[in-house]
Short mmCIF file of C-alpha atoms in Angstrom, two decimals:
data_model
loop_
_atom_site.label_atom_id
_atom_site.label_comp_id
_atom_site.label_asym_id
_atom_site.label_seq_id
_atom_site.Cartn_x
_atom_site.Cartn_y
_atom_site.Cartn_z
CA GLU A 893 86.78 83.28 133.48
CA MET A 894 86.15 84.01 129.81
CA GLU A 895 83.48 81.30 129.76
CA PRO A 896 81.07 82.54 132.42
CA THR A 897 78.56 80.14 133.78
CA VAL A 898 74.93 80.95 133.16
CA SER A 899 72.55 79.19 135.46
CA SER A 900 69.61 77.34 133.95
CA ALA A 901 67.34 78.87 136.60
CA ILE A 902 65.22 81.79 135.44
CA ASN A 903 66.44 84.84 137.35
CA PRO A 904 66.85 87.70 134.87
CA ALA A 905 67.27 90.52 137.39
CA LEU A 906 70.12 88.75 139.19
CA GLU A 907 71.80 87.84 135.93
CA LEU A 908 71.53 91.36 134.51
CA SER A 909 72.93 92.78 137.74
CA ARG A 910 76.01 90.58 137.26
CA ALA A 911 76.44 92.03 133.75
CA TYR A 912 76.18 95.57 135.13
CA ARG A 913 78.80 94.75 137.78
CA TYR A 914 81.19 93.78 134.99
CA ILE A 915 80.36 97.07 133.23
CA HIS A 916 80.75 99.11 136.41
CA ASN A 917 84.19 97.57 136.97
CA GLY A 918 85.27 98.39 133.42
CA ARG A 919 85.37 94.75 132.38
CA TRP A 920 83.70 95.51 129.06
CA ARG A 921 84.70 92.40 127.15
CA MET A 922 83.74 90.09 130.01
CA ALA A 923 80.36 91.84 130.22
CA ILE A 924 79.76 91.32 126.50
CA ILE A 925 80.77 87.67 126.64
CA TYR A 926 78.47 87.10 129.60
CA MET A 927 75.58 88.89 127.88
CA ASP A 928 76.16 86.86 124.71
CA HIS A 929 75.45 83.80 126.83
CA LEU A 930 72.40 85.46 128.38
CA GLU A 931 71.02 86.24 124.91
CA THR A 932 70.60 82.53 124.23
CA LYS A 933 68.56 82.28 127.43
CA TYR A 934 66.60 85.55 126.99
CA PRO A 935 66.59 86.21 123.21
CA HIS A 936 64.00 89.01 123.12
CA TRP A 937 64.95 91.11 126.14
CA GLY A 938 65.45 94.77 125.33
CA GLY A 939 66.98 95.54 128.73
CA LEU A 940 69.75 93.06 128.04
CA GLN A 941 70.40 94.69 124.66
CA LEU A 942 70.56 98.10 126.35
CA ALA A 943 73.16 96.82 128.83
CA LYS A 944 75.17 95.27 126.00
CA ALA A 945 75.14 98.60 124.13
CA THR A 946 76.51 100.25 127.28
CA ALA A 947 79.42 97.81 127.28
CA PHE A 948 80.09 98.48 123.59
CA MET A 949 80.15 102.21 124.33
CA GLY A 950 82.67 101.57 127.10
CA MET A 951 84.88 99.87 124.51
CA HIS A 952 84.38 102.82 122.12
CA GLU A 953 82.61 100.53 119.64
CA THR A 954 80.02 103.10 118.60
CA GLU A 955 78.68 101.26 115.54
CA LYS A 956 78.13 98.05 117.51
CA ALA A 957 76.51 100.08 120.28
CA LEU A 958 74.15 101.75 117.81
CA SER A 959 73.23 98.42 116.25
CA THR A 960 72.52 96.92 119.68
CA LEU A 961 70.53 100.01 120.71
CA ARG A 962 68.41 99.64 117.57
CA SER A 963 67.68 96.04 118.58
CA ALA A 964 66.70 97.17 122.08
CA CYS A 965 64.51 99.95 120.67
CA TYR A 966 62.82 97.47 118.33
CA LEU A 967 62.13 95.27 121.36
CA GLY A 968 60.36 98.19 123.05
CA THR A 969 63.04 99.63 125.33
CA GLN A 970 62.31 103.36 125.13
CA GLU A 971 65.58 104.37 126.80
CA ALA A 972 67.42 102.75 123.90
CA CYS A 973 65.36 104.76 121.39
CA LEU A 974 66.34 107.97 123.18
CA LYS A 975 70.02 107.02 123.24
CA ILE A 976 69.96 106.34 119.50
CA ASN A 977 68.82 109.91 118.91
CA LEU A 978 71.68 111.19 121.07
CA LEU A 979 74.36 109.10 119.36
CA ASP A 980 73.01 109.28 115.82
CA PRO A 981 70.63 112.23 115.48
CA PRO A 982 68.40 112.31 112.40
CA ASP A 983 69.49 114.67 109.63
#
């Protein structure tokens, strides 16, 4: 189970929904492992980075979440940019 299978077919919405199911069920580590695999398939997807940050927040890994949110923001995911300001407001 700790080595989730990632299909070679291109179906990002279905794959991201699986990651969010792991998150919803509180299976934070499994979600992160699965999304690590998805990152090799979809390396520049801000929505995936946003989901991964959500899992890090669930694990109370705030610094990793912020780093991942910055990546998502850089990739153009505006929701991630807003969350950065909530978690780490400018001085």
